[in-house]
mmCIF file of C-alpha atoms in Angstrom:
data_model
loop_
_atom_site.group_PDB
_atom_site.id
_atom_site.type_symbol
_atom_site.label_atom_id
_atom_site.label_comp_id
_atom_site.label_asym_id
_atom_site.label_seq_id
_atom_site.Cartn_x
_atom_site.Cartn_y
_atom_site.Cartn_z
ATOM 1 C CA UNK Q 1 135.848 147.656 47.797
ATOM 2 C CA UNK Q 2 135.271 144.848 45.750
ATOM 3 C CA UNK Q 3 136.295 144.806 41.940
ATOM 4 C CA UNK Q 4 134.325 142.795 39.170
ATOM 5 C CA UNK Q 5 134.316 141.886 35.578
ATOM 6 C CA UNK Q 6 130.536 142.979 33.852
ATOM 7 C CA UNK Q 7 131.280 140.182 30.598
ATOM 8 C CA UNK Q 8 129.076 141.364 27.529
ATOM 9 C CA UNK Q 9 128.849 140.370 23.883
ATOM 10 C CA UNK Q 10 126.516 138.995 21.150
ATOM 11 C CA UNK Q 11 125.588 135.699 20.857
ATOM 12 C CA UNK Q 12 128.110 133.061 19.897
ATOM 13 C CA UNK Q 13 131.220 136.036 20.869
ATOM 14 C CA UNK Q 14 132.519 133.198 23.980
ATOM 15 C CA UNK Q 15 131.470 134.601 27.013
ATOM 16 C CA UNK Q 16 130.295 131.608 29.308
ATOM 17 C CA UNK Q 17 133.959 129.965 27.901
ATOM 18 C CA UNK Q 18 135.776 133.055 28.824
ATOM 19 C CA UNK Q 19 133.817 133.207 32.269
ATOM 20 C CA UNK Q 20 135.049 129.366 32.754
ATOM 21 C CA UNK Q 21 138.442 130.217 31.931
ATOM 22 C CA UNK Q 22 138.558 133.718 33.705
ATOM 23 C CA UNK Q 23 137.675 131.574 36.566
ATOM 24 C CA UNK Q 24 140.009 128.928 36.215
ATOM 25 C CA UNK Q 25 143.169 131.785 35.760
ATOM 26 C CA UNK Q 26 142.163 134.169 38.467
ATOM 27 C CA UNK Q 27 142.193 131.390 41.428
ATOM 28 C CA UNK Q 28 145.241 130.181 40.007
ATOM 29 C CA UNK Q 29 146.574 133.343 40.662
ATOM 30 C CA UNK Q 30 145.418 133.721 43.803
ATOM 31 C CA UNK Q 31 142.966 136.115 43.455
ATOM 32 C CA UNK Q 32 139.795 134.717 45.135
ATOM 33 C CA UNK Q 33 136.572 134.669 42.397
ATOM 34 C CA UNK Q 34 132.932 133.940 41.790
ATOM 35 C CA UNK Q 35 131.022 134.229 38.727
ATOM 36 C CA UNK Q 36 127.814 135.706 38.545
ATOM 37 C CA UNK Q 37 125.355 134.275 35.802
ATOM 38 C CA UNK Q 38 122.916 136.805 35.464
ATOM 39 C CA UNK Q 39 121.919 134.858 31.447
ATOM 40 C CA UNK Q 40 118.152 133.966 32.272
ATOM 41 C CA UNK Q 41 118.827 131.405 28.929
ATOM 42 C CA UNK Q 42 121.659 130.052 30.346
ATOM 43 C CA UNK Q 43 120.401 127.331 32.209
ATOM 44 C CA UNK Q 44 123.788 124.737 31.624
ATOM 45 C CA UNK Q 45 127.561 126.209 33.034
ATOM 46 C CA UNK Q 46 130.585 124.836 32.925
ATOM 47 C CA UNK Q 47 131.945 126.989 35.718
ATOM 48 C CA UNK Q 48 130.935 126.733 39.646
ATOM 49 C CA UNK Q 49 128.218 129.129 40.571
ATOM 50 C CA UNK Q 50 127.040 130.055 43.685
ATOM 51 C CA UNK Q 51 124.577 132.888 42.428
ATOM 52 C CA UNK Q 52 122.329 132.788 39.481
ATOM 53 C CA UNK Q 53 119.636 134.627 38.267
ATOM 54 C CA UNK Q 54 117.654 131.537 37.708
ATOM 55 C CA UNK Q 55 116.913 131.282 41.411
ATOM 56 C CA UNK Q 56 115.025 134.429 40.429
ATOM 57 C CA UNK Q 57 113.472 134.434 37.329
ATOM 58 C CA UNK Q 58 114.210 132.244 34.256
ATOM 59 C CA UNK Q 59 113.521 132.700 30.408
ATOM 60 C CA UNK Q 60 111.265 129.391 30.028
ATOM 61 C CA UNK Q 61 108.831 130.439 32.687
ATOM 62 C CA UNK Q 62 108.834 133.895 31.180
ATOM 63 C CA UNK Q 63 107.922 132.835 28.273
ATOM 64 C CA UNK Q 64 105.036 130.146 29.018
ATOM 65 C CA UNK Q 65 103.410 132.447 31.379
ATOM 66 C CA UNK Q 66 103.828 135.855 29.176
ATOM 67 C CA UNK Q 67 103.877 134.276 26.109
ATOM 68 C CA UNK Q 68 106.560 136.269 24.926
ATOM 69 C CA UNK Q 69 109.731 135.416 22.592
ATOM 70 C CA UNK Q 70 112.965 134.935 23.483
ATOM 71 C CA UNK Q 71 114.025 138.699 22.598
ATOM 72 C CA UNK Q 72 111.455 139.895 24.869
ATOM 73 C CA UNK Q 73 111.465 137.262 27.482
ATOM 74 C CA UNK Q 74 115.187 138.280 27.855
ATOM 75 C CA UNK Q 75 114.617 142.180 28.076
ATOM 76 C CA UNK Q 76 111.679 141.143 30.392
ATOM 77 C CA UNK Q 77 113.744 139.366 32.857
ATOM 78 C CA UNK Q 78 116.508 141.908 32.934
ATOM 79 C CA UNK Q 79 113.925 144.438 33.736
ATOM 80 C CA UNK Q 80 112.273 142.106 36.583
ATOM 81 C CA UNK Q 81 116.047 141.968 38.132
ATOM 82 C CA UNK Q 82 116.510 145.605 37.932
ATOM 83 C CA UNK Q 83 113.068 145.994 39.972
ATOM 84 C CA UNK Q 84 114.126 143.934 42.556
ATOM 85 C CA UNK Q 85 118.215 143.869 42.854
ATOM 86 C CA UNK Q 86 118.088 143.873 46.767
ATOM 87 C CA UNK Q 87 117.843 139.727 46.025
ATOM 88 C CA UNK Q 88 121.019 140.014 44.383
ATOM 89 C CA UNK Q 89 122.714 142.428 46.428
ATOM 90 C CA UNK Q 90 121.919 140.200 49.441
ATOM 91 C CA UNK Q 91 123.250 137.181 47.565
ATOM 92 C CA UNK Q 92 126.747 139.297 47.172
ATOM 93 C CA UNK Q 93 126.920 140.162 50.634
ATOM 94 C CA UNK Q 94 127.811 136.545 51.026
ATOM 95 C CA UNK Q 95 130.610 136.804 48.178
ATOM 96 C CA UNK Q 96 132.557 139.369 50.878
ATOM 97 C CA UNK Q 97 135.766 140.936 49.295
ATOM 98 C CA UNK Q 98 135.646 138.110 45.970
ATOM 99 C CA UNK Q 99 136.544 139.357 42.754
ATOM 100 C CA UNK Q 100 133.333 138.889 41.087
ATOM 101 C CA UNK Q 101 132.902 137.998 37.452
ATOM 102 C CA UNK Q 102 129.064 138.988 36.204
ATOM 103 C CA UNK Q 103 128.233 136.444 33.013
ATOM 104 C CA UNK Q 104 125.309 138.374 31.463
ATOM 105 C CA UNK Q 105 123.242 137.598 28.321
ATOM 106 C CA UNK Q 106 123.999 138.413 24.645
ATOM 107 C CA UNK Q 107 120.871 139.925 23.712
ATOM 108 C CA UNK Q 108 122.520 143.659 22.063
ATOM 109 C CA UNK Q 109 120.061 145.414 22.936
ATOM 110 C CA UNK Q 110 120.405 145.722 26.726
ATOM 111 C CA UNK Q 111 123.170 147.602 26.169
ATOM 112 C CA UNK Q 112 122.403 149.577 22.956
ATOM 113 C CA UNK Q 113 119.343 151.289 24.140
ATOM 114 C CA UNK Q 114 117.563 149.594 27.261
ATOM 115 C CA UNK Q 115 118.191 150.888 30.507
ATOM 116 C CA UNK Q 116 117.646 147.278 32.435
ATOM 117 C CA UNK Q 117 120.993 146.486 32.035
ATOM 118 C CA UNK Q 118 122.375 150.268 32.976
ATOM 119 C CA UNK Q 119 119.859 149.975 36.150
ATOM 120 C CA UNK Q 120 121.520 147.428 37.319
ATOM 121 C CA UNK Q 121 125.421 148.621 37.064
ATOM 122 C CA UNK Q 122 124.524 151.709 38.416
ATOM 123 C CA UNK Q 123 122.554 150.006 41.364
ATOM 124 C CA UNK Q 124 126.412 147.407 41.707
ATOM 125 C CA UNK Q 125 127.762 150.680 41.454
ATOM 126 C CA UNK Q 126 125.978 152.796 44.609
ATOM 127 C CA UNK Q 127 126.809 149.476 46.634
ATOM 128 C CA UNK Q 128 130.149 149.972 46.364
ATOM 129 C CA UNK Q 129 131.638 147.650 43.169
ATOM 130 C CA UNK Q 130 133.985 149.030 40.804
ATOM 131 C CA UNK Q 131 133.089 147.423 37.771
ATOM 132 C CA UNK Q 132 135.121 147.176 34.494
ATOM 133 C CA UNK Q 133 133.038 146.006 31.188
ATOM 134 C CA UNK Q 134 134.332 143.307 29.164
ATOM 135 C CA UNK Q 135 132.829 143.404 25.341
ATOM 136 C CA UNK Q 136 133.959 139.885 23.914
ATOM 137 C CA UNK Q 137 133.387 140.236 19.796
ATOM 138 C CA UNK Q 138 134.008 137.126 17.606
ATOM 139 C CA UNK Q 139 137.271 137.777 15.828
ATOM 140 C CA UNK Q 140 135.915 136.243 12.605
ATOM 141 C CA UNK Q 141 134.183 140.141 11.904
ATOM 142 C CA UNK Q 142 137.498 140.897 11.328
ATOM 143 C CA UNK Q 143 137.256 139.452 7.914
ATOM 144 C CA UNK Q 144 134.527 141.072 6.494
ATOM 145 C CA UNK Q 145 134.853 145.168 6.145
ATOM 146 C CA UNK Q 146 131.290 145.167 6.184
ATOM 147 C CA UNK Q 147 130.885 143.262 9.801
ATOM 148 C CA UNK Q 148 133.651 144.883 11.226
ATOM 149 C CA UNK Q 149 132.450 148.261 11.193
ATOM 150 C CA UNK Q 150 129.378 147.154 12.251
ATOM 151 C CA UNK Q 151 130.738 145.428 15.425
ATOM 152 C CA UNK Q 152 132.727 149.262 15.392
ATOM 153 C CA UNK Q 153 130.027 150.726 15.894
ATOM 154 C CA UNK Q 154 127.953 148.178 18.263
ATOM 155 C CA UNK Q 155 131.110 148.721 20.187
ATOM 156 C CA UNK Q 156 131.060 152.695 20.327
ATOM 157 C CA UNK Q 157 127.529 152.588 21.289
ATOM 158 C CA UNK Q 158 127.693 150.360 24.194
ATOM 159 C CA UNK Q 159 130.452 152.047 25.459
ATOM 160 C CA UNK Q 160 128.707 155.172 25.334
ATOM 161 C CA UNK Q 161 125.213 153.819 26.994
ATOM 162 C CA UNK Q 162 126.701 151.364 29.999
ATOM 163 C CA UNK Q 163 129.134 154.985 30.938
ATOM 164 C CA UNK Q 164 132.029 151.942 32.727
ATOM 165 C CA UNK Q 165 135.528 151.565 32.109
ATOM 166 C CA UNK Q 166 135.684 149.362 28.796
ATOM 167 C CA UNK Q 167 138.224 146.723 27.565
ATOM 168 C CA UNK Q 168 136.749 145.438 23.858
ATOM 169 C CA UNK Q 169 138.285 141.603 22.637
ATOM 170 C CA UNK Q 170 138.301 139.931 19.764
ATOM 171 C CA UNK Q 171 138.112 136.274 20.914
ATOM 172 C CA UNK Q 172 138.555 133.024 19.047
ATOM 173 C CA UNK Q 173 141.737 134.682 17.581
ATOM 174 C CA UNK Q 174 143.186 131.486 17.140
ATOM 175 C CA UNK Q 175 140.176 130.424 14.708
ATOM 176 C CA UNK Q 176 140.501 133.817 12.945
ATOM 177 C CA UNK Q 177 141.703 132.539 9.763
ATOM 178 C CA UNK Q 178 139.368 129.619 9.619
ATOM 179 C CA UNK Q 179 136.418 132.076 8.239
ATOM 180 C CA UNK Q 180 139.190 133.641 5.414
ATOM 181 C CA UNK Q 181 141.490 135.757 4.935
ATOM 182 C CA UNK Q 182 142.293 138.791 6.854
ATOM 183 C CA UNK Q 183 142.752 141.956 4.409
ATOM 184 C CA UNK Q 184 145.053 144.265 6.365
ATOM 185 C CA UNK Q 185 146.962 142.768 9.178
ATOM 186 C CA UNK Q 186 145.918 142.560 12.790
ATOM 187 C CA UNK Q 187 146.930 145.298 14.458
ATOM 188 C CA UNK Q 188 145.302 147.310 11.639
ATOM 189 C CA UNK Q 189 142.021 145.789 13.343
ATOM 190 C CA UNK Q 190 143.050 146.433 17.272
ATOM 191 C CA UNK Q 191 144.252 150.061 16.489
ATOM 192 C CA UNK Q 192 141.421 151.172 14.236
ATOM 193 C CA UNK Q 193 143.487 153.527 13.223
ATOM 194 C CA UNK Q 194 142.381 154.921 9.599
ATOM 195 C CA UNK Q 195 138.568 153.609 8.250
ATOM 196 C CA UNK Q 196 139.454 154.493 5.112
ATOM 197 C CA UNK Q 197 141.062 151.423 4.339
ATOM 198 C CA UNK Q 198 137.717 149.745 5.339
ATOM 199 C CA UNK Q 199 136.072 152.084 2.890
ATOM 200 C CA UNK Q 200 138.115 151.006 -0.045
ATOM 201 C CA UNK Q 201 137.828 147.523 0.328
ATOM 202 C CA UNK Q 202 133.696 148.395 0.959
ATOM 203 C CA UNK Q 203 133.401 150.073 -2.276
ATOM 204 C CA UNK Q 204 134.681 147.118 -4.032
ATOM 205 C CA UNK Q 205 131.513 145.197 -3.203
ATOM 206 C CA UNK Q 206 128.973 146.709 -6.500
ATOM 207 C CA UNK Q 207 126.139 146.297 -3.712
ATOM 208 C CA UNK Q 208 127.645 148.500 -0.615
ATOM 209 C CA UNK Q 209 129.323 150.702 -3.431
ATOM 210 C CA UNK Q 210 125.936 152.522 -3.467
ATOM 211 C CA UNK Q 211 126.564 153.460 0.059
ATOM 212 C CA UNK Q 212 129.822 154.740 -0.216
ATOM 213 C CA UNK Q 213 128.187 158.414 1.260
ATOM 214 C CA UNK Q 214 126.843 156.223 4.304
ATOM 215 C CA UNK Q 215 129.704 154.081 4.718
ATOM 216 C CA UNK Q 216 132.281 157.299 4.815
ATOM 217 C CA UNK Q 217 129.704 158.671 7.313
ATOM 218 C CA UNK Q 218 129.903 155.833 9.458
ATOM 219 C CA UNK Q 219 133.806 155.481 9.726
ATOM 220 C CA UNK Q 220 134.187 159.211 10.434
ATOM 221 C CA UNK Q 221 131.727 159.102 13.139
ATOM 222 C CA UNK Q 222 134.098 156.002 14.440
ATOM 223 C CA UNK Q 223 137.036 158.091 14.215
ATOM 224 C CA UNK Q 224 135.747 161.537 15.543
ATOM 225 C CA UNK Q 225 135.091 159.493 18.989
ATOM 226 C CA UNK Q 226 138.230 157.461 18.853
ATOM 227 C CA UNK Q 227 137.278 155.391 21.678
ATOM 228 C CA UNK Q 228 137.120 151.604 20.577
ATOM 229 C CA UNK Q 229 140.261 149.605 20.327
ATOM 230 C CA UNK Q 230 140.877 145.865 20.967
ATOM 231 C CA UNK Q 231 142.596 143.345 22.875
ATOM 232 C CA UNK Q 232 142.987 139.760 21.333
ATOM 233 C CA UNK Q 233 142.309 136.913 23.273
ATOM 234 C CA UNK Q 234 142.926 133.059 22.647
ATOM 235 C CA UNK Q 235 141.394 131.814 26.472
ATOM 236 C CA UNK Q 236 143.669 128.557 26.128
ATOM 237 C CA UNK Q 237 146.702 130.760 25.709
ATOM 238 C CA UNK Q 238 147.750 131.628 29.204
ATOM 239 C CA UNK Q 239 149.997 134.542 27.765
ATOM 240 C CA UNK Q 240 147.300 135.895 25.845
ATOM 241 C CA UNK Q 241 145.169 136.071 29.187
ATOM 242 C CA UNK Q 242 147.671 137.879 31.009
ATOM 243 C CA UNK Q 243 147.355 140.144 28.229
ATOM 244 C CA UNK Q 244 143.385 140.699 28.691
ATOM 245 C CA UNK Q 245 143.439 140.473 32.456
ATOM 246 C CA UNK Q 246 146.201 143.249 32.687
ATOM 247 C CA UNK Q 247 144.120 145.521 30.348
ATOM 248 C CA UNK Q 248 140.830 144.905 32.563
ATOM 249 C CA UNK Q 249 143.021 145.610 35.740
ATOM 250 C CA UNK Q 250 144.074 149.058 34.436
ATOM 251 C CA UNK Q 251 141.046 150.150 33.239
ATOM 252 C CA UNK Q 252 139.094 148.966 36.370
ATOM 253 C CA UNK Q 253 141.729 150.314 38.514
ATOM 254 C CA UNK Q 254 142.523 146.816 40.167
ATOM 255 C CA UNK Q 255 146.543 147.630 39.074
ATOM 256 C CA UNK Q 256 146.490 150.031 42.487
ATOM 257 C CA UNK Q 257 145.407 147.850 45.224
ATOM 258 C CA UNK Q 258 144.976 143.805 44.826
ATOM 259 C CA UNK Q 259 142.818 141.820 47.345
ATOM 260 C CA UNK Q 260 144.869 138.210 46.496
ATOM 261 C CA UNK Q 261 145.716 136.360 49.862
ATOM 262 C CA UNK Q 262 149.677 136.170 49.324
ATOM 263 C CA UNK Q 263 150.262 139.899 48.036
ATOM 264 C CA UNK Q 264 154.399 138.386 47.903
ATOM 265 C CA UNK Q 265 153.026 136.456 44.598
ATOM 266 C CA UNK Q 266 155.799 136.357 42.041
ATOM 267 C CA UNK Q 267 153.188 135.891 39.396
ATOM 268 C CA UNK Q 268 151.253 138.927 40.657
ATOM 269 C CA UNK Q 269 154.103 141.108 41.145
ATOM 270 C CA UNK Q 270 154.839 141.153 37.212
ATOM 271 C CA UNK Q 271 150.960 141.262 36.685
ATOM 272 C CA UNK Q 272 151.162 144.546 38.233
ATOM 273 C CA UNK Q 273 154.446 145.949 37.061
ATOM 274 C CA UNK Q 274 154.010 144.393 33.496
ATOM 275 C CA UNK Q 275 155.434 141.479 32.336
ATOM 276 C CA UNK Q 276 158.439 141.697 29.748
ATOM 277 C CA UNK Q 277 157.683 138.353 27.974
ATOM 278 C CA UNK Q 278 153.690 139.858 27.192
ATOM 279 C CA UNK Q 279 153.281 139.184 23.381
ATOM 280 C CA UNK Q 280 152.536 141.981 20.805
ATOM 281 C CA UNK Q 281 149.427 142.079 18.118
ATOM 282 C CA UNK Q 282 152.446 140.905 15.952
ATOM 283 C CA UNK Q 283 153.421 138.200 17.850
ATOM 284 C CA UNK Q 284 149.682 137.170 18.021
ATOM 285 C CA UNK Q 285 149.972 137.814 14.107
ATOM 286 C CA UNK Q 286 153.075 135.317 13.378
ATOM 287 C CA UNK Q 287 151.205 132.967 16.009
ATOM 288 C CA UNK Q 288 147.771 132.147 14.855
ATOM 289 C CA UNK Q 289 147.650 134.213 11.133
ATOM 290 C CA UNK Q 290 148.911 132.647 7.828
ATOM 291 C CA UNK Q 291 149.559 136.193 5.401
ATOM 292 C CA UNK Q 292 152.782 136.223 3.617
ATOM 293 C CA UNK Q 293 152.421 139.841 3.024
ATOM 294 C CA UNK Q 294 149.873 141.664 5.228
ATOM 295 C CA UNK Q 295 150.587 145.192 3.430
ATOM 296 C CA UNK Q 296 149.468 143.722 -0.099
ATOM 297 C CA UNK Q 297 146.121 144.881 0.167
ATOM 298 C CA UNK Q 298 147.754 148.530 1.321
ATOM 299 C CA UNK Q 299 149.505 148.727 -1.288
ATOM 300 C CA UNK Q 300 146.980 148.024 -3.622
ATOM 301 C CA UNK Q 301 144.885 150.404 -1.493
ATOM 302 C CA UNK Q 302 147.532 153.139 -2.378
ATOM 303 C CA UNK Q 303 147.341 152.689 -5.995
ATOM 304 C CA UNK Q 304 144.077 152.377 -6.812
ATOM 305 C CA UNK Q 305 141.784 154.258 -3.813
ATOM 306 C CA UNK Q 306 144.502 157.261 -1.828
ATOM 307 C CA UNK Q 307 147.360 158.045 -4.916
ATOM 308 C CA UNK Q 308 146.380 161.948 -5.401
ATOM 309 C CA UNK Q 309 145.084 161.844 -9.006
ATOM 310 C CA UNK Q 310 147.012 164.258 -11.651
ATOM 311 C CA UNK Q 311 145.660 167.068 -12.873
ATOM 312 C CA UNK Q 312 146.056 165.812 -16.572
ATOM 313 C CA UNK Q 313 144.110 162.823 -15.216
ATOM 314 C CA UNK Q 314 141.266 164.500 -13.469
ATOM 315 C CA UNK Q 315 140.381 166.166 -17.002
ATOM 316 C CA UNK Q 316 140.300 162.726 -18.655
ATOM 317 C CA UNK Q 317 142.890 162.659 -20.911
ATOM 318 C CA UNK Q 318 143.453 159.096 -23.368
ATOM 319 C CA UNK Q 319 146.049 156.566 -22.613
ATOM 320 C CA UNK Q 320 148.236 158.147 -24.633
ATOM 321 C CA UNK Q 321 150.358 160.912 -24.809
ATOM 322 C CA UNK Q 322 150.814 163.473 -27.682
ATOM 323 C CA UNK Q 323 153.910 162.093 -28.858
ATOM 324 C CA UNK Q 324 152.480 158.324 -29.358
ATOM 325 C CA UNK Q 325 154.389 156.729 -26.089
ATOM 326 C CA UNK Q 326 152.212 155.527 -23.832
ATOM 327 C CA UNK Q 327 151.473 157.442 -20.658
ATOM 328 C CA UNK Q 328 152.047 156.933 -16.889
ATOM 329 C CA UNK Q 329 149.364 155.889 -15.547
ATOM 330 C CA UNK Q 330 149.081 153.296 -18.803
ATOM 331 C CA UNK Q 331 152.200 151.703 -18.634
ATOM 332 C CA UNK Q 332 151.370 151.570 -14.739
ATOM 333 C CA UNK Q 333 147.837 149.570 -15.274
ATOM 334 C CA UNK Q 334 150.199 146.789 -17.665
ATOM 335 C CA UNK Q 335 152.500 146.533 -15.476
ATOM 336 C CA UNK Q 336 152.498 142.189 -13.955
ATOM 337 C CA UNK Q 337 150.274 141.809 -11.010
ATOM 338 C CA UNK Q 338 153.626 140.482 -9.163
ATOM 339 C CA UNK Q 339 155.559 143.228 -9.577
ATOM 340 C CA UNK Q 340 156.711 144.523 -6.301
ATOM 341 C CA UNK Q 341 157.615 147.958 -6.254
ATOM 342 C CA UNK Q 342 157.060 150.217 -3.419
ATOM 343 C CA UNK Q 343 154.118 153.130 -3.187
ATOM 344 C CA UNK Q 344 154.839 156.376 -2.345
ATOM 345 C CA UNK Q 345 151.880 158.580 -1.166
ATOM 346 C CA UNK Q 346 151.831 162.223 -0.781
ATOM 347 C CA UNK Q 347 153.490 163.199 1.936
ATOM 348 C CA UNK Q 348 157.086 161.587 1.382
#
């Protein structure tokens, strides 16, 4: 029973670079791998490919003959492939039990509401392929709260639409700080735990504050499903790639039985059992992100957004108490910004 990765993600998320790096990595550890190019717009690829959708249909010809734009042309190409899956099945027979990596288009409509990609994947499952979807997202979206919520909604909708074992990956994590400072520590974005912190940051924007109830509803929807989480990836870092590969193998079932030519490989034994030198999200944070105090914004959040208000504050009392002394709230507001105090929550 052959195994395969289905690599998807928005344009610019690094799918082709990922496929090239994964091809070298997997073949380097004696897992015979074949890449299948399913992107009709990707005519020049850096990796060797024996199977390409361009042999069946190309985006350029579709746009020229049917007078379609790029988006409509890609959707037509994938629908054409879904209707002619015999061609792909015949090509895959020559691969035998090779580990397959499908390099898919970046058109997000194919994974959110159009059924062409789902029909293709269902057909592959029927002929015996064990698929795992790898959804790449550019990590720079983490620097903007509104963009990150959009990424979460896209990831959630894709998971529900494709109905496959799914691994979400924040790609290009080594470049994340080039787009701006992260408001919170990196593990907040990988675990997707308490999105009320994101609501706080959204409400700091005068424009986004107008949609406070909508933001709260979207965050609540994501938390209610509780499906979305992320791995981090720097494709040039072998430890980072190892961590992602192991997550994919567990999700797709490859970890329960491999197809390597050398099953006694020490490296593969470590991969299956779980390597002790695998780095955590905190290691990634220290390596790639310069943040002196990742909890600084959380403390401000606790002061301004989550601290329970006293009854006298709710009634709108003045800043001074009856005896003429400054109230507690007034004195806190006039404290210097660089003062370091521990913030207590209501349950402490």
